[in-house]
Short mmCIF file of C-alpha atoms in Angstrom, two decimals:
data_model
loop_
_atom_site.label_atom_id
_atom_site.label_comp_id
_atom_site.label_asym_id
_atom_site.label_seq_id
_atom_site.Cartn_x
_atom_site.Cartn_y
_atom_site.Cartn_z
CA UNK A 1 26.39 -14.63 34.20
CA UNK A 2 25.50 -13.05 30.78
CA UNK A 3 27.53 -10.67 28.80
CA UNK A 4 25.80 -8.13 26.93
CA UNK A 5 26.87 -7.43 23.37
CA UNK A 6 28.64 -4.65 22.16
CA UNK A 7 27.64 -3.45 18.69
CA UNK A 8 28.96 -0.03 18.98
CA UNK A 9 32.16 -0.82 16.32
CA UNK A 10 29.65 -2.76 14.42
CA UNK A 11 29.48 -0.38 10.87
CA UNK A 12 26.06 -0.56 8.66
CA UNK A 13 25.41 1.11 5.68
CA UNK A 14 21.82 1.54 4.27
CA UNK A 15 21.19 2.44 1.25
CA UNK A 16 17.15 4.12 0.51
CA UNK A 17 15.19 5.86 2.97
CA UNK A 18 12.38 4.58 2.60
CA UNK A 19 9.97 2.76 5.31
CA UNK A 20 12.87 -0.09 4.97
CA UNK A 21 15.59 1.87 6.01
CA UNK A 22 14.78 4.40 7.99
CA UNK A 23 13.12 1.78 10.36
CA UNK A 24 16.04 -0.40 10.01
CA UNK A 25 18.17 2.15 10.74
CA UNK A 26 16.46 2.96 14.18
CA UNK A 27 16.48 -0.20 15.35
CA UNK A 28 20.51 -0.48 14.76
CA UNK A 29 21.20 2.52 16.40
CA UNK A 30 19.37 1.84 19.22
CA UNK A 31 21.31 -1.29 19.63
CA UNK A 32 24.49 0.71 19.64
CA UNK A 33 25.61 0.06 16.06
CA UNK A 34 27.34 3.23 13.81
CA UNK A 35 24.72 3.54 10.90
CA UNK A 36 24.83 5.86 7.39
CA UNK A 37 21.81 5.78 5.48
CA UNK A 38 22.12 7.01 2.38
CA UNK A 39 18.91 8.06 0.41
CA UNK A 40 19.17 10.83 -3.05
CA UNK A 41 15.56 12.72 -2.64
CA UNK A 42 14.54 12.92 1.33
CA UNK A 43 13.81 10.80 4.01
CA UNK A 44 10.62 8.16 3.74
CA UNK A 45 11.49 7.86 0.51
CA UNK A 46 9.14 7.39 -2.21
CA UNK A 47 6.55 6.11 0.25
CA UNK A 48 6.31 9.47 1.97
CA UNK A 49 7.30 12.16 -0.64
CA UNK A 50 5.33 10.43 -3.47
CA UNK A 51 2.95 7.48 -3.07
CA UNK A 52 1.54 6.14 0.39
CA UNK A 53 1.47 9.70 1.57
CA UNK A 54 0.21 12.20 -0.35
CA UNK A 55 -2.37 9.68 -2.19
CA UNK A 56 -4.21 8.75 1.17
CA UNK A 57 -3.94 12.02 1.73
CA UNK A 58 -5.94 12.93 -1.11
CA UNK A 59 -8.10 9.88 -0.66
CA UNK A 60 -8.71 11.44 3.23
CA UNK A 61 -10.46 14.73 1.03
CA UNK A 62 -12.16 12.83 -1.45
CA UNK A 63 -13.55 10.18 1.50
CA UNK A 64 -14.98 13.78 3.15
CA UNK A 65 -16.20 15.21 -0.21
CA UNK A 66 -18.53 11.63 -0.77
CA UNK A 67 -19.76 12.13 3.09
CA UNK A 68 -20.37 15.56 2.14
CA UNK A 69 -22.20 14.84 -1.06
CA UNK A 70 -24.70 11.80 0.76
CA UNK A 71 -25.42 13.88 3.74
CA UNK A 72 -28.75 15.25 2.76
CA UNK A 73 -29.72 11.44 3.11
CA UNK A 74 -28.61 11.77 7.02
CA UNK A 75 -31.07 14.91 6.77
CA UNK A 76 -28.21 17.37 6.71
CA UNK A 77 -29.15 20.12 5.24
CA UNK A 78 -27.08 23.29 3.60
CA UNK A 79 -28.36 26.95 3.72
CA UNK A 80 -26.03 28.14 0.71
CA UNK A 81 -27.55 25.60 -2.53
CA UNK A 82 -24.17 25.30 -4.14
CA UNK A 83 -22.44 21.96 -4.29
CA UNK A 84 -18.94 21.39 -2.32
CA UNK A 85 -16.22 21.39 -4.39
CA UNK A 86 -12.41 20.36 -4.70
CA UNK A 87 -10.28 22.89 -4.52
CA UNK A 88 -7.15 20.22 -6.07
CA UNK A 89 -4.91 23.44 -5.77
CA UNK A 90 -5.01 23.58 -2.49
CA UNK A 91 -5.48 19.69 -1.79
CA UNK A 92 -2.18 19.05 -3.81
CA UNK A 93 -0.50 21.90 -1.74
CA UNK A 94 -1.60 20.25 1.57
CA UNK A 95 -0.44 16.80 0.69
CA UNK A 96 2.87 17.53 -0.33
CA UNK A 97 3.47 19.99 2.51
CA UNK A 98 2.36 16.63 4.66
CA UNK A 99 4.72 14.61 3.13
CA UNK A 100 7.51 17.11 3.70
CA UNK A 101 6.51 17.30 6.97
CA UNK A 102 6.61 13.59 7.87
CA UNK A 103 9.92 13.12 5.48
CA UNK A 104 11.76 16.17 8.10
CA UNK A 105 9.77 13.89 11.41
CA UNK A 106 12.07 10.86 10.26
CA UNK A 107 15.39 12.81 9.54
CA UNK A 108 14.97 14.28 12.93
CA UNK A 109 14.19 11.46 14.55
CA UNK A 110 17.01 9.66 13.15
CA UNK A 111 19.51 12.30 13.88
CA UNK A 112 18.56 12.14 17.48
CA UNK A 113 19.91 8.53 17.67
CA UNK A 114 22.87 9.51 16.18
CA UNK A 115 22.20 8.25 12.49
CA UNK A 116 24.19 9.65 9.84
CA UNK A 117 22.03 10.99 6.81
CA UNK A 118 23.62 11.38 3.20
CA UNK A 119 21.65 12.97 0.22
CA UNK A 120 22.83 12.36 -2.64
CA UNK A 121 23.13 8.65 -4.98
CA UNK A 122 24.42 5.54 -3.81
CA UNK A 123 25.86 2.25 -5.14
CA UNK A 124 28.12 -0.94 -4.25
CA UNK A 125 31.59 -1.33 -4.88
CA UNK A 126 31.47 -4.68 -2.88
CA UNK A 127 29.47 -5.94 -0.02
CA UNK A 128 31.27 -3.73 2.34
CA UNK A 129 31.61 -0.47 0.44
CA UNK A 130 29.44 2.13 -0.79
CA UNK A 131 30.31 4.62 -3.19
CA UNK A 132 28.11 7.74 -2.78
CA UNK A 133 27.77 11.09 -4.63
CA UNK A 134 26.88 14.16 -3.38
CA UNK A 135 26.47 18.05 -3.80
CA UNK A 136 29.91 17.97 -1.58
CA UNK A 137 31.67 15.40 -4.04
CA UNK A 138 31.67 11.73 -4.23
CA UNK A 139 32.84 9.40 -0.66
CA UNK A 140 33.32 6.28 0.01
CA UNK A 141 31.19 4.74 2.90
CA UNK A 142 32.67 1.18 4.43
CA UNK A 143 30.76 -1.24 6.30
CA UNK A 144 30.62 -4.38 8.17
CA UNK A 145 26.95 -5.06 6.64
CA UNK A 146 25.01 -3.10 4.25
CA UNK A 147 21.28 -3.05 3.50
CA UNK A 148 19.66 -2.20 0.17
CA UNK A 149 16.18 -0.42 0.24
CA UNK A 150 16.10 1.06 -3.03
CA UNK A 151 12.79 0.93 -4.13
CA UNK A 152 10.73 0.58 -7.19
CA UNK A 153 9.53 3.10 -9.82
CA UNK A 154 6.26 3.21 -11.53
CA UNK A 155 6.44 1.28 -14.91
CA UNK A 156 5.70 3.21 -18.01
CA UNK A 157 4.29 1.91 -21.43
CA UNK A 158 6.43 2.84 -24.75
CA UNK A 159 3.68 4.26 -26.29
CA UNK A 160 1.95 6.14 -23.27
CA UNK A 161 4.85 8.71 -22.51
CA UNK A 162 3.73 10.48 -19.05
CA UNK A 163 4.22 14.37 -20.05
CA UNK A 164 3.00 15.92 -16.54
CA UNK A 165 1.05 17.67 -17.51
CA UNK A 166 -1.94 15.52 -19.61
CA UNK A 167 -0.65 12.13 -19.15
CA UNK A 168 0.88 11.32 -15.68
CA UNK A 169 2.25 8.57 -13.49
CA UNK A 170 1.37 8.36 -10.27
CA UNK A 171 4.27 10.37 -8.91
CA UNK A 172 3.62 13.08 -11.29
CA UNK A 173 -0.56 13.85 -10.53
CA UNK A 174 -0.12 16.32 -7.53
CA UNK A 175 1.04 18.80 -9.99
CA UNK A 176 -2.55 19.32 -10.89
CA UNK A 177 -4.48 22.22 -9.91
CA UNK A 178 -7.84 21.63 -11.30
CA UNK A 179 -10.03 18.45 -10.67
CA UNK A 180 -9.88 16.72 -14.58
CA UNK A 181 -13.36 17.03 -16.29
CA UNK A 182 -12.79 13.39 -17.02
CA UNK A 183 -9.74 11.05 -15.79
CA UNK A 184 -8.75 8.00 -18.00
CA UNK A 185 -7.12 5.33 -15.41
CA UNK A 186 -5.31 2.66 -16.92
CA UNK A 187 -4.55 -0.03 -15.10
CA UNK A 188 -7.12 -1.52 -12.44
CA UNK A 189 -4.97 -3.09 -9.63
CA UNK A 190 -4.31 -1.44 -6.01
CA UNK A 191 -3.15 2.26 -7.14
CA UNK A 192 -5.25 2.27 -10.19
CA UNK A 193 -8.84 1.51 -8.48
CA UNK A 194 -7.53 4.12 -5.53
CA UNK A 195 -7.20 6.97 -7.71
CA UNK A 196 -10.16 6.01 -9.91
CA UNK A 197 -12.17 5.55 -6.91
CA UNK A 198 -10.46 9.33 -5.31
CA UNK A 199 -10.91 11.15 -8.46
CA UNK A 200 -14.18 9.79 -9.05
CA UNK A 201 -14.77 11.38 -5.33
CA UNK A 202 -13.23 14.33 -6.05
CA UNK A 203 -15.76 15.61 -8.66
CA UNK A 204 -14.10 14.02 -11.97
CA UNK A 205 -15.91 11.76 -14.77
CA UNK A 206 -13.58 9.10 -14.56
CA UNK A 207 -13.21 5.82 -17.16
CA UNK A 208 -11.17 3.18 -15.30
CA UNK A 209 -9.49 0.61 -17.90
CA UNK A 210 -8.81 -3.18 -16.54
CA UNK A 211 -6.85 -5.53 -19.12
CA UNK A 212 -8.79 -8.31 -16.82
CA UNK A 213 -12.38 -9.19 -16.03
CA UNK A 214 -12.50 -7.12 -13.57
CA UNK A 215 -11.03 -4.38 -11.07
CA UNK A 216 -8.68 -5.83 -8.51
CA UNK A 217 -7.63 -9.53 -9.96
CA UNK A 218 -5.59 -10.14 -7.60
CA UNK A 219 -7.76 -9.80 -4.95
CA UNK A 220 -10.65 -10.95 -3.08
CA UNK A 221 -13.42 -11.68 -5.25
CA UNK A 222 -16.18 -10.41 -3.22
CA UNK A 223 -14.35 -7.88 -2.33
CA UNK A 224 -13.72 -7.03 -5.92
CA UNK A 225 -17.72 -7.26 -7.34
CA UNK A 226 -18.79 -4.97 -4.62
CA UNK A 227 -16.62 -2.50 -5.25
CA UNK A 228 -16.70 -2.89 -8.99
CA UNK A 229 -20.73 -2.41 -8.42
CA UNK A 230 -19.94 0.36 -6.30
CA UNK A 231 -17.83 2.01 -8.78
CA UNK A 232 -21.01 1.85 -11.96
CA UNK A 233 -23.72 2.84 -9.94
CA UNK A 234 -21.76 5.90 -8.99
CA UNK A 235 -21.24 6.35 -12.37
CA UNK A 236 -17.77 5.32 -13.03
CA UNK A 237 -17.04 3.94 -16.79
CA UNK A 238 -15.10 0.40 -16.01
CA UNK A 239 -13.81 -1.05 -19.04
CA UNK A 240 -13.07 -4.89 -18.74
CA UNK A 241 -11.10 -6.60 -20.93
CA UNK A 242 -9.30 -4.26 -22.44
CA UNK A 243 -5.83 -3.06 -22.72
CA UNK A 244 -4.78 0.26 -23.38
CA UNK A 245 -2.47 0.16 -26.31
CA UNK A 246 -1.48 3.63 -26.49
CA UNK A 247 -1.63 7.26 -25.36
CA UNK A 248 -1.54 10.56 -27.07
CA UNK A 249 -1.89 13.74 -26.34
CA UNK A 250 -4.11 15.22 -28.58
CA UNK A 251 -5.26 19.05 -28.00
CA UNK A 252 -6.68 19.90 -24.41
CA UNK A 253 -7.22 16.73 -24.09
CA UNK A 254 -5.80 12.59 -24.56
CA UNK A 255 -7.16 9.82 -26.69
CA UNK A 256 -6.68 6.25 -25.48
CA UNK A 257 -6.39 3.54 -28.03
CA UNK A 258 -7.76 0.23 -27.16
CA UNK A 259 -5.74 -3.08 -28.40
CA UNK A 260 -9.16 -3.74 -30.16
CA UNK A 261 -9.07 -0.37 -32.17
CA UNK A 262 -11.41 1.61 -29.92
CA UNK A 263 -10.45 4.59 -29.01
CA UNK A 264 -11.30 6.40 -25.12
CA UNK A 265 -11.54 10.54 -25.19
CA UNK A 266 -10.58 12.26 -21.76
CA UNK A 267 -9.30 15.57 -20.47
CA UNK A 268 -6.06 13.93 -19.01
CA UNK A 269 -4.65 10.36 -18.28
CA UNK A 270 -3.00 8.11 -14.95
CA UNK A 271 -0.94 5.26 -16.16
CA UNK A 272 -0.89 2.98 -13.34
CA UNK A 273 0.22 -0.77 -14.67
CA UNK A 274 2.91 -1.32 -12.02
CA UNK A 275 6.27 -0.70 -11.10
CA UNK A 276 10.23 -1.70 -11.91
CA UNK A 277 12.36 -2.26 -8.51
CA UNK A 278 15.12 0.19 -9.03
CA UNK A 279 17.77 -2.13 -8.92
CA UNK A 280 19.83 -1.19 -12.34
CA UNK A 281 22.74 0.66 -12.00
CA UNK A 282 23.61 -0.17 -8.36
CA UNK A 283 26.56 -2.37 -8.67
CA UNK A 284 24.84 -5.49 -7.67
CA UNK A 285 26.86 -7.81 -9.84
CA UNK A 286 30.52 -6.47 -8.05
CA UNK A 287 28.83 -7.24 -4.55
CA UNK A 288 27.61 -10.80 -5.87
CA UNK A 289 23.93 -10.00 -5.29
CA UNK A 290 21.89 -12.18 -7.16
CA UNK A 291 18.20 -10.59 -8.79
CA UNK A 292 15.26 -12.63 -10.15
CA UNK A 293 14.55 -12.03 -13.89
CA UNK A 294 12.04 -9.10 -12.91
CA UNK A 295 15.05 -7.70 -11.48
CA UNK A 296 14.25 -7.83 -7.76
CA UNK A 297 16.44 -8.52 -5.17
CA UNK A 298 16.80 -12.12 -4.12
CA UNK A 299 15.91 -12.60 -0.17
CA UNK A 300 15.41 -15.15 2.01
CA UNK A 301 13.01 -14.77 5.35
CA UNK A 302 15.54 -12.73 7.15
CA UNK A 303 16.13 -10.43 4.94
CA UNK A 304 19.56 -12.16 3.67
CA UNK A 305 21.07 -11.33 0.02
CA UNK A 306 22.80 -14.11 -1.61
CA UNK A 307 26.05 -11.87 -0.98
CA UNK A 308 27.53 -12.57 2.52
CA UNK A 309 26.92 -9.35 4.89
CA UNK A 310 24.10 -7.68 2.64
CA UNK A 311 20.67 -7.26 2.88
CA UNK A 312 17.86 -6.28 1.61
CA UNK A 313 14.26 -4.80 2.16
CA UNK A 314 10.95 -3.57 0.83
CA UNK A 315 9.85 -3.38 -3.09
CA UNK A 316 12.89 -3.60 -4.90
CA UNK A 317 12.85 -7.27 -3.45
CA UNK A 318 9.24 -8.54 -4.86
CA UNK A 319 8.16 -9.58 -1.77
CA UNK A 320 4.83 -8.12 -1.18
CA UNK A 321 4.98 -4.29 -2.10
CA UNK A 322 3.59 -2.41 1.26
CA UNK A 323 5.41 -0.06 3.38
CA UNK A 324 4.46 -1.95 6.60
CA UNK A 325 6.50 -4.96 4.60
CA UNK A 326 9.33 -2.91 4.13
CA UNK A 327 9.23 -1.71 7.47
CA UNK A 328 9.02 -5.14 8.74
CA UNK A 329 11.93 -6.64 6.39
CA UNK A 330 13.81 -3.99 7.67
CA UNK A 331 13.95 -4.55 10.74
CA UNK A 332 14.06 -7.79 10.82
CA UNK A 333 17.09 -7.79 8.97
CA UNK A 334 18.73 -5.68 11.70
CA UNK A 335 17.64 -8.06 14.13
CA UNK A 336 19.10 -10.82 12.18
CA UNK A 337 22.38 -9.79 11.72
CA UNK A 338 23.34 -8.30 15.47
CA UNK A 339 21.65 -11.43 16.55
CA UNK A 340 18.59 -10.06 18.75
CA UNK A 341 15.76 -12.26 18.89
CA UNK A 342 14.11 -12.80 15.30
CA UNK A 343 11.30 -14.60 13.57
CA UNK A 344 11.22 -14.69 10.03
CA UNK A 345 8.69 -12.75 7.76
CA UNK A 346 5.61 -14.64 7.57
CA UNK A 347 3.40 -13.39 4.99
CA UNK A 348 0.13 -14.60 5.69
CA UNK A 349 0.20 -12.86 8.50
CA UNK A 350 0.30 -9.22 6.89
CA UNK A 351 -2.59 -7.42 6.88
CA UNK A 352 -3.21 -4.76 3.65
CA UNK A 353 -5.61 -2.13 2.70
CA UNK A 354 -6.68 -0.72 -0.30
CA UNK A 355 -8.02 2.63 0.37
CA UNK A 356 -10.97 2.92 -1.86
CA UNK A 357 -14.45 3.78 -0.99
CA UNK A 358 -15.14 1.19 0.61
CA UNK A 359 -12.14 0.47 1.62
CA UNK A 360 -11.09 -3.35 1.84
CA UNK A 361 -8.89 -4.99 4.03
CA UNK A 362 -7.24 -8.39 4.34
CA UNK A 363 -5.34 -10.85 6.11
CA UNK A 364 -4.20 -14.26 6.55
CA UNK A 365 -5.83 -17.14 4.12
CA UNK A 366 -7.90 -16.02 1.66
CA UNK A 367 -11.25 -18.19 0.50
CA UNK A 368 -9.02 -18.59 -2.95
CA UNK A 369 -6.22 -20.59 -1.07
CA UNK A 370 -9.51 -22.44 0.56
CA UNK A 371 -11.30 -23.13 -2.83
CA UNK A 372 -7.79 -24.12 -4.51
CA UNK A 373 -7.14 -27.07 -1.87
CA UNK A 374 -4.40 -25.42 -0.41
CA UNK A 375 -5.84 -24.90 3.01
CA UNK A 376 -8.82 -26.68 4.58
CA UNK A 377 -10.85 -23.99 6.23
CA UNK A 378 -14.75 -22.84 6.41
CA UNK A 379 -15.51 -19.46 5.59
CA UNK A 380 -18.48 -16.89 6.70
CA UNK A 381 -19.20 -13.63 4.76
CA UNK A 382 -21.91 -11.57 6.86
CA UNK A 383 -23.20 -7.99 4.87
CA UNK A 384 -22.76 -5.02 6.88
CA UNK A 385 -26.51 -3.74 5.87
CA UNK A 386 -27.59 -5.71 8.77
CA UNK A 387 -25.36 -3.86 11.16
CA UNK A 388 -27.14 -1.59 13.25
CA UNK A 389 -24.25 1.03 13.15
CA UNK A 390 -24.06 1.06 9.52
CA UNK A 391 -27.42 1.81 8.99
CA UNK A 392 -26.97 4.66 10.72
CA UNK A 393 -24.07 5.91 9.12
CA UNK A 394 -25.83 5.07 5.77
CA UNK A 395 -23.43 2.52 5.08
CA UNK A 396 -25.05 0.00 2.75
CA UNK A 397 -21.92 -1.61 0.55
CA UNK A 398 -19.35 -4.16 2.31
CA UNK A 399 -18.99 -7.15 4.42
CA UNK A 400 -16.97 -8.87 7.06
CA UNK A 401 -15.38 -12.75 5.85
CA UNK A 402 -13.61 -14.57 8.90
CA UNK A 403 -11.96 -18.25 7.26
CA UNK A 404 -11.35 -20.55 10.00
CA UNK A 405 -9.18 -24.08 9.98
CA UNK A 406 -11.71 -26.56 9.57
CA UNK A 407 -11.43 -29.14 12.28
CA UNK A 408 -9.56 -27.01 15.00
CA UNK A 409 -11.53 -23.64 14.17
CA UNK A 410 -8.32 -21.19 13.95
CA UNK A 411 -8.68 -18.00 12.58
CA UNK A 412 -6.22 -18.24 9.44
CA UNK A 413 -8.20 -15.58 7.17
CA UNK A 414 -10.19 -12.50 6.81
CA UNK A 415 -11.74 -9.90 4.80
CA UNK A 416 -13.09 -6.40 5.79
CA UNK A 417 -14.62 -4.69 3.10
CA UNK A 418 -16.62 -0.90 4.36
CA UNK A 419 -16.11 2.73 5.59
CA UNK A 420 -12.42 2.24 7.82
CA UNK A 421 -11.83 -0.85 6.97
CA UNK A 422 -8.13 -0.31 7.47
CA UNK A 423 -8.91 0.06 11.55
CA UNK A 424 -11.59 -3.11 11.48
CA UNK A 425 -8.93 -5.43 10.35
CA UNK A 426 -6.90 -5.42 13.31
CA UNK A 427 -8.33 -7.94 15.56
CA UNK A 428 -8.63 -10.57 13.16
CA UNK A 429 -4.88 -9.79 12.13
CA UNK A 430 -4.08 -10.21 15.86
CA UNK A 431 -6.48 -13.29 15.53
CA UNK A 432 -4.22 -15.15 12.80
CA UNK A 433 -0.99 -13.88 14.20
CA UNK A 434 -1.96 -15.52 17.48
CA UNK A 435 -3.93 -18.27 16.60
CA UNK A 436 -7.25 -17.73 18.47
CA UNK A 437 -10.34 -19.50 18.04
CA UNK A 438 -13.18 -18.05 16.29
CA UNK A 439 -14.69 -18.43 20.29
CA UNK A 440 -12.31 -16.55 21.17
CA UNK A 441 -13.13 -13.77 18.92
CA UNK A 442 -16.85 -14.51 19.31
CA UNK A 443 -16.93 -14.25 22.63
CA UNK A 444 -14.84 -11.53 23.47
CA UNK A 445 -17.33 -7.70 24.07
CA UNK A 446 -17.64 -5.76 21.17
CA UNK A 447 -19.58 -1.89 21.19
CA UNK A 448 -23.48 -1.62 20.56
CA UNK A 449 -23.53 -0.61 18.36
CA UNK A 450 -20.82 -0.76 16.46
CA UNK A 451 -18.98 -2.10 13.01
CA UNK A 452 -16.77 -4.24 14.73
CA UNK A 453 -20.21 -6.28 15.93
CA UNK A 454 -20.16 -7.54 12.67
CA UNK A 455 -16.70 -9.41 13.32
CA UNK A 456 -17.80 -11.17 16.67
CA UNK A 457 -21.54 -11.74 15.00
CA UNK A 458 -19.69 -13.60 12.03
CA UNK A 459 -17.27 -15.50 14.22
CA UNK A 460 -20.03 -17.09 16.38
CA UNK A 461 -21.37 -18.60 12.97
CA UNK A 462 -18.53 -20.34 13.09
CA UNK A 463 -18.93 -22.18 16.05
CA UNK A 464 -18.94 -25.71 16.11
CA UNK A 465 -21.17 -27.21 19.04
CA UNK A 466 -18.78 -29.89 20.98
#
């Protein structure tokens, strides 16, 4: 006979509501445990209110503003002449109001499992107590286990101030109300090349500045040329090999200054060179957390702090900044620690998307890790402008890349780079996380026609006759 556990005295503070939090949060109160979150602007966090939200949000009206502007090649044709136009107002006005929205979803949906919400600013007194301030005063929360989901902040440079009003971070750029006549980027990894490639949508001359050799280093390299080409021939200015060593405001307008003495005119400015986990201040050291020298949060697979009883989730621990990581950290540290079933967080199993247009997606092993020695695999990249469906839908940029083990023909990797790629990734992110065979894939119906052809189409190249 099997007794069933009883978590219901078991105590757990959580501290940030963000996608690490609030998910850990349901899944301890659904197992019976008493759980505070604490979290000082809303619920979601910065991943709702400012950042994954309300920028594909405004990536979802620039994505309909390029259809818009390329359907006269479908034969589409308008009876008024004028061009469509952004009306960033009311764009900005929408987003937000979404990411309200979704931020009041959560809180409800916590509250109806019986989580306790605090507003207001939290830090450790020890790994079992919480010291939080709020409009009402300042309490003391105690716990069995607590779990730290504070987040990250975007990093600013000393001599690029973000003003709000000509020079911005990304947290600060929904305050606009007119599309910029032309938008300096700086900074050309994930949330630089997504607003570069949004504004660019939007209507705005846009100059995108890359310190490397080109626009997403850290990705893909196909992946990376074709959007890079994508992002010229629709007129973008892409600066390689440069870094931006200052920003002024100068008039109704900024001037850039390149480390090599050139100097960039715009109408306004997005620095977007990366982010600091918000981990000072906290109190940290008097719960014996340990940080790396970045000053993220030390974890191990499950989620585990080097302090006994605390945990921690999503970008203030380095791990791989994504909210679906966060999510995922999050509850697996719940899982962990009232000793439900758990499997620790394998990252080449996460599948990301940047949402540019195109958009490109990835999982798994990438052809890098193949090329460096560090797996064995074969790799097939087949162009999409061979796929029936995007011909029709005037798709002509992207490609799908399956990487298979070499010898037992696994999928372990893949790349989808075109219109949705963020959907098309999914079964070969269900093929790594279950270790299928590229038969498997290949061989398993796909739509005529349809984009996902393209993934069974390049899987059967990677067949090996027995």
């Amino acid at each position: 006979m099997t007794s069933q556990l009883d978590f219901s005295a078991l105590r757990i503070a959580i501290l940030g509501g963000g996608p690490g939090g609030y998910e850990a949060a349901m899944v301890a109160a659904s197992l019976g445990a008493s759980v505070t979150i604490v979290e000082r602007h809303g619920l979601g966090g910065a991943a709702v209110l400012t950042d994954v939200v309300p920028s594909k949000t405004l990536i979802a009206t620039a994505d309909i503003m390029a259809r818009v502007a390329s359907a006269h090649e479908l034969g589409v044709r308008f009876e008024n002449a004028e061009a469509a136009y952004a009306d960033l107002g009311q764009v900005n006005a929408r987003l937000l109001r979404l990411a309200g929205e979704q931020s009041a979803d959560i809180a409800r949906a916590l509250e109806r499992v019986g989580v306790q919400i605090l507003i207001g600013e939290g830090k450790l007194l020890d790994n079992h107590r919480l010291e939080v301030t709020t409009d009402g005063g300042t309490t003391v929360v105690e716990a069995d286990a607590i779990l730290l989901a504070v987040g990250a902040h975007p990093r600013e440079l000393p001599t690029a101030q973000p003003d709000g009003e000509r020079i911005f971070n990304w947290t600060q750029i929904y305050t606009l109300t007119e599309v910029p006549e032309h938008l300096i980027v700086v900074g050309s990894g994930v949330t630089g090349a997504e607003f570069a490639s949004a504004y660019d949508g939007l209507g705005s001359k846009v100059t995108l500045i890359s310190s490397r050799d080109r626009v997403l280093p850290g990705e893909d390299a196909d992946a990376a040329e074709v959007l890079e080409n994508v992002f010229r021939n629709r007129g973008m200015t892409v600066l390689s090999e440069c870094r931006a060593q200052g920003v002024e405001r100068v008039g109704d307008g900024v001037v850039v200054t390149l480390s090599d003495g050139r100097t960039v005119e715009g109408s306004h400015c997005l620095i977007a060179v990366g982010s600091i986990p918000n981990t000072a201040g906290i109190g940290l050291e008097d719960a014996g957390v340990q940080i790396t020298e970045s000053g993220h949060i030390k974890v191990d697979g499950v989620s585990r702090t080097s302090a006994p009883n605390v945990y921690a989730a999503g970008d203030c621990t380095g791990v791989l900044a994504l909210a679906s990581v966060a999510a995922m950290q999050g509850r697996i540290a719940m899982a962990h620690l009232m000793g439900d079933s758990v499997t620790p967080l394998k990252l080449k199993q996460v599948a990301s998307n940047i949402f540019t247009a195109p958009e490109i997606a990835t999982v798994g092993v990438s052809e890098a890790d193949v090329e460096s020695g560090r797996y064995q695999g074969d790799v097939v990249k087949l162009s999409l402008h061979t796929n029936a469906r995007a011909k029709m839908m005037n798709v002509t940029d992207g490609f799908v890349k399956i990487i298979s083990r070499k010898g037992s023909g696994t999928v372990i990797g893949g790349v989808v780079v075109g219109p949705r790629a963020s959907e098309l990734i999914f079964p070969l992110a269900l093929a790594v996380t279950k270790k299928l065979h590229v038969d498997d894939v290949a061989n398993t119906f796909t739509v005529y026609p349809s984009l996902t052809g393209s993934i069974s189409e390049a899987a059967r190249r990677l067949h090996v006759r027995l």
